[in-house]
Coordinates of C-alpha atoms in Angstrom, one line a residue:
X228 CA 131.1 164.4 112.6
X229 CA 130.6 166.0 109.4
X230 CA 131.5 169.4 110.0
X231 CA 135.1 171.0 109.1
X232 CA 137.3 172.5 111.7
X233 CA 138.9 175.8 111.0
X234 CA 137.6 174.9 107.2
X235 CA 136.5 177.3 104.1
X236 CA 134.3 177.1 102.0
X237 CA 135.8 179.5 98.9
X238 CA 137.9 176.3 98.6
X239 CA 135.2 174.7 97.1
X240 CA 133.5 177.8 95.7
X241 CA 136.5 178.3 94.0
X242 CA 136.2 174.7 92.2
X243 CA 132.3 175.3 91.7
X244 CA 133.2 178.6 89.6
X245 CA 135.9 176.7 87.7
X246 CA 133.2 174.1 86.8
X247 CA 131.1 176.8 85.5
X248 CA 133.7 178.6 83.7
X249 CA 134.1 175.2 81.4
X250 CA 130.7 176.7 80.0
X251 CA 132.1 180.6 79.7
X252 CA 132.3 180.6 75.9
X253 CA 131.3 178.8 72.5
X254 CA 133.6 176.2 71.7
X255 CA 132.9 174.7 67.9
X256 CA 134.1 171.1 68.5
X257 CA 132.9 170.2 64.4
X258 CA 136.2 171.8 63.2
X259 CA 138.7 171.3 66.6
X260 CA 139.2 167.5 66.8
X261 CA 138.9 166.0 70.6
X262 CA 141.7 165.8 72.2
X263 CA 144.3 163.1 71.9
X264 CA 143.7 160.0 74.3
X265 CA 145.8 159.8 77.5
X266 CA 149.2 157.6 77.3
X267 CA 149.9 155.8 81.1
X268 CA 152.1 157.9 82.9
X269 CA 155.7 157.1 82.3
X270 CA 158.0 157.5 85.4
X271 CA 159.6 161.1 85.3
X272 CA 163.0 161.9 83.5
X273 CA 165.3 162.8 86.0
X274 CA 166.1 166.6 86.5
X275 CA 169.7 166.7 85.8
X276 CA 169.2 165.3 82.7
X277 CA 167.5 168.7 81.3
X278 CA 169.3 171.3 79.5
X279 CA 168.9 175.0 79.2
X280 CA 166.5 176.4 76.9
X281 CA 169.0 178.2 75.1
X282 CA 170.4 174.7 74.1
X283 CA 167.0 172.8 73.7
X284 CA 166.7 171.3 69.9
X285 CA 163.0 171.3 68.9
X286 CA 161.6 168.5 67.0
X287 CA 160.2 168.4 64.3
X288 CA 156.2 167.8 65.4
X289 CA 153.5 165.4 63.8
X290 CA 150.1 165.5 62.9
X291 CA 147.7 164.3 65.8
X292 CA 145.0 162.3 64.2
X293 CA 141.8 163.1 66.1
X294 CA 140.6 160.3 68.9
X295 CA 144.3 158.9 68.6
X296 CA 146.7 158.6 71.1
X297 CA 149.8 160.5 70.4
X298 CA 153.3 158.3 70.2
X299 CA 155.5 158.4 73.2
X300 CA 157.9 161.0 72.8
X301 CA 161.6 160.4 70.9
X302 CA 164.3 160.8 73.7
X303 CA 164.8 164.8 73.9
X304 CA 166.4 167.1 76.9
X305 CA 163.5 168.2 78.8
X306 CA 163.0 171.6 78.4
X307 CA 162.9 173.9 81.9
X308 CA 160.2 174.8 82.9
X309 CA 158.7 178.3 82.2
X310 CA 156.6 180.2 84.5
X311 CA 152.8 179.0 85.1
X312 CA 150.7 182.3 85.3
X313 CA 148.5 182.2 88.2
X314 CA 145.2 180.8 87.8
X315 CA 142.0 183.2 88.6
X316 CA 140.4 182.2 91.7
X317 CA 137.1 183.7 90.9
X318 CA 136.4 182.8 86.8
X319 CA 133.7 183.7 85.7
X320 CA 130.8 181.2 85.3
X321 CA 128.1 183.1 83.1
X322 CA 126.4 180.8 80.3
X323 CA 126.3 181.0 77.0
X324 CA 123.6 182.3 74.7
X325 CA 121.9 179.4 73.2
X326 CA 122.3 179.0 69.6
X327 CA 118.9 179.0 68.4
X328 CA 118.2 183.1 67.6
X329 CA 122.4 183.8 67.2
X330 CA 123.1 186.4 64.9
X331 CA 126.0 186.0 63.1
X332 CA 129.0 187.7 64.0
X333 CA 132.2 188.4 61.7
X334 CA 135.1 186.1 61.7
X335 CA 137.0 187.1 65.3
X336 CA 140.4 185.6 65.7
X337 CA 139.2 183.2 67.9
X338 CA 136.9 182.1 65.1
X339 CA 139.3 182.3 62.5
X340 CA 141.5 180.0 64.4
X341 CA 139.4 177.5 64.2
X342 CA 140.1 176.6 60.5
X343 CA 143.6 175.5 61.5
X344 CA 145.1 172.0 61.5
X345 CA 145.6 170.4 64.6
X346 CA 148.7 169.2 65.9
X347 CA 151.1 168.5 68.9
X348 CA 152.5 171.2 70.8
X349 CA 153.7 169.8 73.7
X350 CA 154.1 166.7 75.4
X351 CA 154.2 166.5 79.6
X352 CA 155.4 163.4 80.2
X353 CA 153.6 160.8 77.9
X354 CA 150.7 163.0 77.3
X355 CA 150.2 165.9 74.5
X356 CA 149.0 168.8 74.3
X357 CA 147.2 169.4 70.8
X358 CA 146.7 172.7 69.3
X359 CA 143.1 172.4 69.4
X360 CA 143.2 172.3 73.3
X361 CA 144.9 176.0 73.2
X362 CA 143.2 177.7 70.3
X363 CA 139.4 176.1 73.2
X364 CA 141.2 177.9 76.1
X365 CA 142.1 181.3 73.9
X366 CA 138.8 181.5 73.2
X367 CA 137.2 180.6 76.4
X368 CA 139.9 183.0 78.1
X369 CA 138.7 186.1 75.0
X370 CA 135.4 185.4 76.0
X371 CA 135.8 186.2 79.3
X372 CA 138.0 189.2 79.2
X373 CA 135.3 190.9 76.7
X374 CA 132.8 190.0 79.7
X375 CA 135.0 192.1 82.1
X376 CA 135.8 194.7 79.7
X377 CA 139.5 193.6 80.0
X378 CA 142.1 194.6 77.4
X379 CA 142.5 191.4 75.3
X380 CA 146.3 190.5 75.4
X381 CA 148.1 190.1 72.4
X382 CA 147.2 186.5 70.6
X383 CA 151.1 185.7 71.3
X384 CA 150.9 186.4 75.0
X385 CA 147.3 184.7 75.4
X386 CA 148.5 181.6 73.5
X387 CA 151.7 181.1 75.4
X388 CA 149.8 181.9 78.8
X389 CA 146.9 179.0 78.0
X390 CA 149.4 176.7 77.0
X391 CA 151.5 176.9 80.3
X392 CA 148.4 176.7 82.0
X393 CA 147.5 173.0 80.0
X394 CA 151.1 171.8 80.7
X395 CA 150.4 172.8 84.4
X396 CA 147.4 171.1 84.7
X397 CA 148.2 168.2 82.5
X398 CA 150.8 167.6 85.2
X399 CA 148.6 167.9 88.0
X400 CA 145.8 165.7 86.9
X401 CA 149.2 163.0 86.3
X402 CA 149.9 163.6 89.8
X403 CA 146.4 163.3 91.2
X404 CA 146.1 159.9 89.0
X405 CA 149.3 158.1 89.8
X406 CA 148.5 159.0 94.0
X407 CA 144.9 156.8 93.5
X408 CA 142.5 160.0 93.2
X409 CA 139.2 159.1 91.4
X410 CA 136.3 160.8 90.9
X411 CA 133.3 158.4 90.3
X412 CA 130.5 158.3 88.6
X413 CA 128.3 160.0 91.3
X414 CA 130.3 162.7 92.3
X415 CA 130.7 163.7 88.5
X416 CA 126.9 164.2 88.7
X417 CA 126.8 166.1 91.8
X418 CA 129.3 168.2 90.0
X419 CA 127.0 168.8 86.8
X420 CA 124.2 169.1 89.1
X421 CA 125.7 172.3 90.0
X422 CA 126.8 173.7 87.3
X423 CA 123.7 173.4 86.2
X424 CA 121.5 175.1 89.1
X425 CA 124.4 178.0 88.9
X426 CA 123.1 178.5 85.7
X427 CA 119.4 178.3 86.3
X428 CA 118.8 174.8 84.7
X429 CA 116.9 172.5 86.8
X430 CA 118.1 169.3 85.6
X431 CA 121.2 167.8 84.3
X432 CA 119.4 167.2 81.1
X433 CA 118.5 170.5 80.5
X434 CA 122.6 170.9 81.1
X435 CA 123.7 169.0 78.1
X436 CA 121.2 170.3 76.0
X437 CA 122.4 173.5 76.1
X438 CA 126.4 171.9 76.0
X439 CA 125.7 170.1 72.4
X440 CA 123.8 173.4 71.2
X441 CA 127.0 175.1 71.8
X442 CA 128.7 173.0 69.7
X443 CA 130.7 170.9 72.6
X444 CA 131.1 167.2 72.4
X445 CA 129.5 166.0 75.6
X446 CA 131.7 163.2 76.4
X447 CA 134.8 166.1 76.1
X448 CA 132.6 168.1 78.5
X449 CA 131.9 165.9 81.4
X450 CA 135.8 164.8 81.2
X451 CA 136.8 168.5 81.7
X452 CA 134.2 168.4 84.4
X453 CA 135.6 165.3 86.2
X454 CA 139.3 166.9 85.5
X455 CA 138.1 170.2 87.6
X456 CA 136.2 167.9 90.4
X457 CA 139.6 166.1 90.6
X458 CA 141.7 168.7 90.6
X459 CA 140.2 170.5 93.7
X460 CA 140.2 167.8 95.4
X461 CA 143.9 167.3 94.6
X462 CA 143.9 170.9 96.1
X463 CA 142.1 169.8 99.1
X464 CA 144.6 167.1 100.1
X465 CA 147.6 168.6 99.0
X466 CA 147.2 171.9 100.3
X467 CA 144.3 172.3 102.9
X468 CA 146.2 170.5 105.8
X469 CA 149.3 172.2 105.8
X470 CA 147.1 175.9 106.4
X471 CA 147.8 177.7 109.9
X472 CA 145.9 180.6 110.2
X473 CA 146.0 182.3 113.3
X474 CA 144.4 185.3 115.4
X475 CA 147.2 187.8 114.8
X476 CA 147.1 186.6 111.2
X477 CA 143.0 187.5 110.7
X478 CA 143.5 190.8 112.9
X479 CA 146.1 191.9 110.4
X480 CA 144.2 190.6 107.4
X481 CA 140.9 193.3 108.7
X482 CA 143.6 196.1 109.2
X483 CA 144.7 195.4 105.7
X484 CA 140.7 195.6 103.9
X485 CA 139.5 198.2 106.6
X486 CA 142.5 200.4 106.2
X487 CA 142.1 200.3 110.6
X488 CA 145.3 200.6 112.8
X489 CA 146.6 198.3 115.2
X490 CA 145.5 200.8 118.0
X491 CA 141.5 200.9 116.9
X492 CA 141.0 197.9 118.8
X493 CA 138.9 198.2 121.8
X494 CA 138.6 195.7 124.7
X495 CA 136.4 195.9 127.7
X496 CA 138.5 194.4 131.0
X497 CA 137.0 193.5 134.7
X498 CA 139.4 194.1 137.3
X499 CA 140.0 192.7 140.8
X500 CA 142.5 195.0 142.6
X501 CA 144.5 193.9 146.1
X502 CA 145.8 196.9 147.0
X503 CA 149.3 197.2 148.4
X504 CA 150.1 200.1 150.4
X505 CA 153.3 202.9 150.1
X506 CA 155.7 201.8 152.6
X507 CA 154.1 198.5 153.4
X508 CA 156.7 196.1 155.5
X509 CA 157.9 192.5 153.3
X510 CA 155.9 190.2 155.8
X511 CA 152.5 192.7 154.7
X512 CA 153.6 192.5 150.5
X513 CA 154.2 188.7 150.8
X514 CA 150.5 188.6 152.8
X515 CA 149.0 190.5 149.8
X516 CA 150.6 188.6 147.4
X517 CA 149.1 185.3 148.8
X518 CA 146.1 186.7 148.8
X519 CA 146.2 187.9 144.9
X520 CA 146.9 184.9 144.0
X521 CA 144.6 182.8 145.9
X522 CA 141.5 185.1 144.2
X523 CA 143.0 185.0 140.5
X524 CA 142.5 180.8 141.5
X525 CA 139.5 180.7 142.6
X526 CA 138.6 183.3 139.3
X527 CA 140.6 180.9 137.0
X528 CA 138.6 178.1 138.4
X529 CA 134.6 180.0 137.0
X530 CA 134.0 181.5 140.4
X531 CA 131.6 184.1 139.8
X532 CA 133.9 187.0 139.2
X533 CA 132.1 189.8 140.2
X534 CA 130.9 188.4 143.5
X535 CA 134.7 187.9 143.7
X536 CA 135.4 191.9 142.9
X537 CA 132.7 192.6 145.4
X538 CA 134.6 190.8 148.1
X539 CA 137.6 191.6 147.6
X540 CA 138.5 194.5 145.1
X541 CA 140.4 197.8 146.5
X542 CA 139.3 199.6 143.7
X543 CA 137.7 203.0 144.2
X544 CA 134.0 201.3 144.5
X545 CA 134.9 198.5 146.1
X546 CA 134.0 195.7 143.6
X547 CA 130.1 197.2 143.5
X548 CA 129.7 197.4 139.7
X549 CA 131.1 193.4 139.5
X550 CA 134.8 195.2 138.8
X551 CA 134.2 196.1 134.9
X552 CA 136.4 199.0 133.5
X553 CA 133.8 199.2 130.1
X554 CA 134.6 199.2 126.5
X555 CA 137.3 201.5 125.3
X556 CA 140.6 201.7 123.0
X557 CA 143.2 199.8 124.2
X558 CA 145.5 202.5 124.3
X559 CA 143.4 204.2 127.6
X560 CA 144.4 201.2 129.2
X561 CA 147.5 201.4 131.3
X562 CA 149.9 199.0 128.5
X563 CA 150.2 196.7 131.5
X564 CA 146.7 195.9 131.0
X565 CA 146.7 195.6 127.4
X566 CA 150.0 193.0 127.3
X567 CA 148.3 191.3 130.4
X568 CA 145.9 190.4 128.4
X569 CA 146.6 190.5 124.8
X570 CA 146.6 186.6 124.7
X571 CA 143.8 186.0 126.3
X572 CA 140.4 184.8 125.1
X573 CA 137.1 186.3 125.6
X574 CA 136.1 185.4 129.1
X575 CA 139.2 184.2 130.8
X576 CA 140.9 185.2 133.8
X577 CA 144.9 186.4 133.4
X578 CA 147.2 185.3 136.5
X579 CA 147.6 188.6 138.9
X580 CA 150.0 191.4 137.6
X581 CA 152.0 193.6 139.8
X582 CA 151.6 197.5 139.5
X583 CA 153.0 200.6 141.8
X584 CA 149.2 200.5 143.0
X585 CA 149.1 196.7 143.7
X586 CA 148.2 192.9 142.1
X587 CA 145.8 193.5 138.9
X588 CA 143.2 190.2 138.6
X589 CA 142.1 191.0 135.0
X590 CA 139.2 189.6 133.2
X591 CA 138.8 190.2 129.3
X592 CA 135.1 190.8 128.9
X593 CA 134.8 191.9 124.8
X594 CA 137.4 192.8 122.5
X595 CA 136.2 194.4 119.2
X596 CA 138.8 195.1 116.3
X597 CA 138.2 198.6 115.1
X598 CA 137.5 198.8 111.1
X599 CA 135.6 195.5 111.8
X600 CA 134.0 194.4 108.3
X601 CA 130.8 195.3 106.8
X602 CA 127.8 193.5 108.1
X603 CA 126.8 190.7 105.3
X604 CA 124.1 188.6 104.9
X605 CA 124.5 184.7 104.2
X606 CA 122.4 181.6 103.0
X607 CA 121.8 179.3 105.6
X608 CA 120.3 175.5 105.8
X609 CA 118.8 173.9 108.0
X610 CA 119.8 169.9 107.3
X611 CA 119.2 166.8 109.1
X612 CA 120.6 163.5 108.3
X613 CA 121.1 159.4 108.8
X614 CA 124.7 158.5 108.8
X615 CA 125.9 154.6 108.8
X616 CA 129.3 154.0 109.3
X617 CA 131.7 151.6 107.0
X618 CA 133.6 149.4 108.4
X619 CA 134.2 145.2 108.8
X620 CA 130.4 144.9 110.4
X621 CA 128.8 146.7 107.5
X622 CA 130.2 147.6 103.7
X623 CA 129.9 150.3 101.9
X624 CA 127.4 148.5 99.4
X625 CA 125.3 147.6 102.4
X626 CA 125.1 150.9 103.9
X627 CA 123.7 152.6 100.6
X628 CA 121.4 149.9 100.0
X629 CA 120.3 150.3 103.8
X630 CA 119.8 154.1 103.5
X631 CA 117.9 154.0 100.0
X632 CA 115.6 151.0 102.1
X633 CA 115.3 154.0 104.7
X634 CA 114.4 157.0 102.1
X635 CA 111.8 153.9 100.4
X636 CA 110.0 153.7 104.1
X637 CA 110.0 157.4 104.5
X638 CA 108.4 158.3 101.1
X639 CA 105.8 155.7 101.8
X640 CA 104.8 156.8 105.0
X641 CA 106.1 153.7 106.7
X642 CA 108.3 155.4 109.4
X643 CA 109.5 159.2 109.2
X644 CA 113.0 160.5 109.4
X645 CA 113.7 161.5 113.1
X646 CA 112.5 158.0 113.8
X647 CA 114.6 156.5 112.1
X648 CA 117.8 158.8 112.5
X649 CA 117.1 158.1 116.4
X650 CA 117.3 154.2 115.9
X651 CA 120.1 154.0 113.3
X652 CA 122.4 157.1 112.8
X653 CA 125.7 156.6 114.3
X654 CA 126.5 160.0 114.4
X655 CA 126.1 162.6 117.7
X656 CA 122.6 163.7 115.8
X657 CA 120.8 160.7 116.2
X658 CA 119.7 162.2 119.9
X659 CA 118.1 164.6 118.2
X660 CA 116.3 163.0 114.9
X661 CA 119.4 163.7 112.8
X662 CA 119.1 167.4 113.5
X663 CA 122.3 169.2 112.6
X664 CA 120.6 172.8 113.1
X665 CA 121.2 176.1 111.4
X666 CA 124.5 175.4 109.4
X667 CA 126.5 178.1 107.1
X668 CA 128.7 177.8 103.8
X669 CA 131.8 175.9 104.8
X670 CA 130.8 174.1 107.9
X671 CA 130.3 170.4 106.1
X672 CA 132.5 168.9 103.8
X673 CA 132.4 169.7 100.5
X674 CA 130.6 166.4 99.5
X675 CA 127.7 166.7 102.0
X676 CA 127.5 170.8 101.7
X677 CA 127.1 170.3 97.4
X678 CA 124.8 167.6 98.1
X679 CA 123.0 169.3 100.4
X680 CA 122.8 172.5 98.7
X681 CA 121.2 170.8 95.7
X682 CA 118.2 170.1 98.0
X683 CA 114.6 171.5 97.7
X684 CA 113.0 172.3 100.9
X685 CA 112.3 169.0 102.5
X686 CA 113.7 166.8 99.9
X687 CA 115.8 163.7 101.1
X688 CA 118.7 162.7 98.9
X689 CA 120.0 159.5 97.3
X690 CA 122.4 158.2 100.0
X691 CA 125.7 159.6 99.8
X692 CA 129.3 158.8 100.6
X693 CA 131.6 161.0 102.1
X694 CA 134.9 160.6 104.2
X695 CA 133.1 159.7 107.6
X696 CA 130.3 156.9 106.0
X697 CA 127.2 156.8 104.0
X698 CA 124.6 159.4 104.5
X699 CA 121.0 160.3 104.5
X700 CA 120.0 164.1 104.2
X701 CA 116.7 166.1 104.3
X702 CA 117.0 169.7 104.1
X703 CA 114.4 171.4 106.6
X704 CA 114.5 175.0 105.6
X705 CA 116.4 178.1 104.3
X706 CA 117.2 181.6 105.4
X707 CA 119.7 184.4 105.3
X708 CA 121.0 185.3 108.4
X709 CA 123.2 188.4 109.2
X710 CA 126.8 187.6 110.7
X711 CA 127.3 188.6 114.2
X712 CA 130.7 190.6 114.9
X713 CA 131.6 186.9 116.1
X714 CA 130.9 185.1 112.6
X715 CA 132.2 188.3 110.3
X716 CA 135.6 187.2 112.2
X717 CA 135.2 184.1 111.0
X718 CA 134.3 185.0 107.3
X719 CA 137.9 186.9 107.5
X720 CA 139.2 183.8 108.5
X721 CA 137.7 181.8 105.6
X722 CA 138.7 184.6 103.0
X723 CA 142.3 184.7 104.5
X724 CA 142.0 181.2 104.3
X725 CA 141.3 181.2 100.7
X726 CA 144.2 183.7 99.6
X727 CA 146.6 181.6 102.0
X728 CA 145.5 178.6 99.9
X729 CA 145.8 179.9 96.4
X730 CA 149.4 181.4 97.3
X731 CA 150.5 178.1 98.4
X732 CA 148.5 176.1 95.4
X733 CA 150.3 178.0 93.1
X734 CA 153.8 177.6 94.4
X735 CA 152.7 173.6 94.9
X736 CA 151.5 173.5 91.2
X737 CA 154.8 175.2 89.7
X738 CA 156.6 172.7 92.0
X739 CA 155.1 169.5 89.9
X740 CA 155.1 171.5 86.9
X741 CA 158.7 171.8 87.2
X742 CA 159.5 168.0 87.8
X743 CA 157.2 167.1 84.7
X744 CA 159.0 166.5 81.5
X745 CA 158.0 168.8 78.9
X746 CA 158.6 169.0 75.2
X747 CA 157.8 172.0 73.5
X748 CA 156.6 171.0 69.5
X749 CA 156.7 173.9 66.9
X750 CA 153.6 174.0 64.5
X751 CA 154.4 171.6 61.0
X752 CA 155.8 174.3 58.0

């Protein structure tokens, strides 16, 4: 009941490297003040009332004392809104040296911006944006681009680009909050937890050791943390439902990495033939007919197909070798063939088709797409668990103290976990001890899958809530296992999946960015 249908995990690979990126570059928090407290959301200004840009008076802006909320904004036309540059999907998530041992460095322009005074620079909504909060993300985004050996932009350019990108999210993280989205208190330490093993640090304490020796206020750190968790999430409801991805779509998506053409495909039919001969009266072609059909039924219905094709086949050798044609590019198939079955999926039977030769009973054996993608090795866990649903017999608060009772009995030798997953779980596992096999990145939700993932070898978790209950899970073992032609289909899938989702994130997230009010604030003369 855990897994995910049709699900991927970049998704929330995607948020993991975000997380990490928070710790891509210094940030000196002595001389950048913490950003202005939140304001409750005000409802949103109408659209109409917004006037060109061209006509938009700025005001004049005010100091932001640090650790102060910022007024509420004097009545001003909205301005429209500007474009949000697209987010990377992959940022990068390296660490920062730690400070003991630095050399020093001359002044960049990063650090030289750091002298400034802070002020407002925009508000969205009810809610600045401080100067401080774009001169961080200039120099978290310079960091970065010297990493990849990018060209830095212009300070202009950058500076524009991170503020648009804080106005966007400033508007999200509104949305996320005035819909009921919360991230608690444990699921802002799963999220730390992994930040922290992606950088090889084996504790969360090792974690904000290394934030406060970069000069980040830790209390400013875990709330960007619990802004990222909430904004993939956001993501995740907003976004992941309204995903189709289908067949033709991941065939093309392969065509378009591999550089193969449509006709590389191979397939591999089995044919049944009922011959109808030249010249053959009505009465005999209806007869034959009948008889076609009755044999693609019986095919249809998991009759053994070549005992079929022995019995009945006209074909050259009469059915003997089971009636397969073998493994070849579509296009040496007659087209009838190919169209016939084009829909099909691997091992069904296609109603008869009617040829110069006779009624065609075709069976699609294998179909490989030519240019298929290299082979790849992944990470795979094997995971058991206990899961107690919530509902009006038992509370959420009672199933957690219930499992932690559980993982108490375990550790002491009392009972073990199959036992117990056998009497209790209320999931399909419990048959077998809780065992939920072999599983790859992607298959759980993302709650269970980080949870799980931050698991040694036999280690049980705390319980843990997720979307379908409370849970209980003991990792079992880990290997890498190479994708079968079948699974590297599926990783297209997920990556198409992935591309499909930040295309339509973006246009979502310039959608609420342009419904936000936003006032632009030039810096005090």
């Amino acid at each position: 009941m855990t897994k995910l249908s049709n699900s991927s995990r970049a998704g929330a690979l995607a948020a993991a490297a975000a997380l990490c990126a928070l710790l891509s570059s210094p940030v000196h928090s002595q001389t950048a003040p913490a950003k202005a407290a939140s304001a409750a959301p005000a409802a949103k200004k109408p659209a109409s009332s917004r006037k060109p840009a061209a006509t938009q008076k700025k005001q004049q802006p005010s100091k932001a004392p640090a650790r102060k909320a910022a007024p509420a904004p004097a009545p001003a036309p909205a301005v429209p809104a500007a474009p949000v540059p697209p987010t990377p999907s992959k940022p990068s998530f390296s660490m920062p040296a730690p400070a003991a041992g630095q050399t020093t460095r001359p002044a960049s322009p990063s650090a030289a911006r750091q002298v400034e005074a802070d002020y407002i620079v925009a508000i969205v909504n009810t809610e600045p944006v401080t100067n401080s909060e774009v001169r961080v993300r200039m120099a978290r985004a310079e960091k970065q681009m010297a990493e990849r050996n990018m060209r830095p932009l212009p300070e202009g350019e950058l500076r524009r680009e991170m503020l648009e990108r804080l106005i966007s999210e400033r508007a999200q993280l509104q949305y996320a909050r005035e819909s009921g989205l919360k991230v608690d208190e444990a699921s802002l330490v799963q999220a730390e937890l992994t930040i922290a093993r992606q950088n090889q640090l084996t504790s969360i304490e090792q974690l904000h050791q290394r934030v406060q020796q970069e000069g980040l206020n830790l209390k400013d750190f875990r709330e960007d943390v619990r802004n990222q968790v909430l904004l993939a999430r956001l993501r995740e409801r907003e976004i992941e439902p309204k995903l189709k991805i289908t067949d033709p779509d991941v065939d093309a998506f392969i065509r378009e990495r591999t550089g193969a053409k449509p006709g590389d495909q191979e397939i591999n039919l089995a044919m049944i033939l009922v011959s109808v001969p030249e010249g053959a009266s009505a009465e005999e072609r209806a007869r034959l007919e009948t008889r076609a059909q009755e044999v693609g039924r019986r095919a249809r219905a998991g009759e053994d197909f070549a005992k079929l094709a022995q019995e009945f086949s006209d074909a050259n050798n009469r059915g003997q070798d089971g009636g397969v044609l073998g493994l070849r590019p579509a296009d040496r198939y007659p087209e009838l063939f190919v169209q016939s079955t084009r829909r099909l999926k691997i091992g069904e039977v296609g109603a008869p088709v009617k040829s110069d030769a006779g009624w065609h009973i075709l069976k699609l054996l294998e179909r490989k797409q030519g240019g298929e993608l290299p082979d790849v090795k992944i990470p795979q866990t094997h995971a058991s668990h206990i899961l107690l649903r919530v509902g009006p017999s038992q509370s959420e608060r009672v199933a957690i103290d219930r499992l932690a009772d559980f993982k108490r009995r375990i550790q002491s030798g009392q009972s073990t976990f199959e036992a117990l997953a056998r009497e209790y779980s209320q999931d399909a596992s419990a048959k077998e001890g809780g065992d939920l096999g072999w599983s790859s990145p992607g298959q759980f939700v993302p709650e269970f899958e980080q949870t799980m993932n931050n698991l040694d070898n036999g280690q049980i978790s705390d319980p843990l809530v997720s979307r379908f209950g409370v849970h209980l899970i003991k990792v079992d073992g880990r290997r890498e296992q190479s994708l079968t032609p079948a699974e590297q289909r599926q990783l297209a899938r997920n990556m198409l999946r992935e591309r499909k989702a930040q295309e339509a994130f973006e246009t979502w997230a310039s959608e609420v960015r342009t419904r936000a009010y936003v006032e632009y604030r030039e810096p005090p003369r």
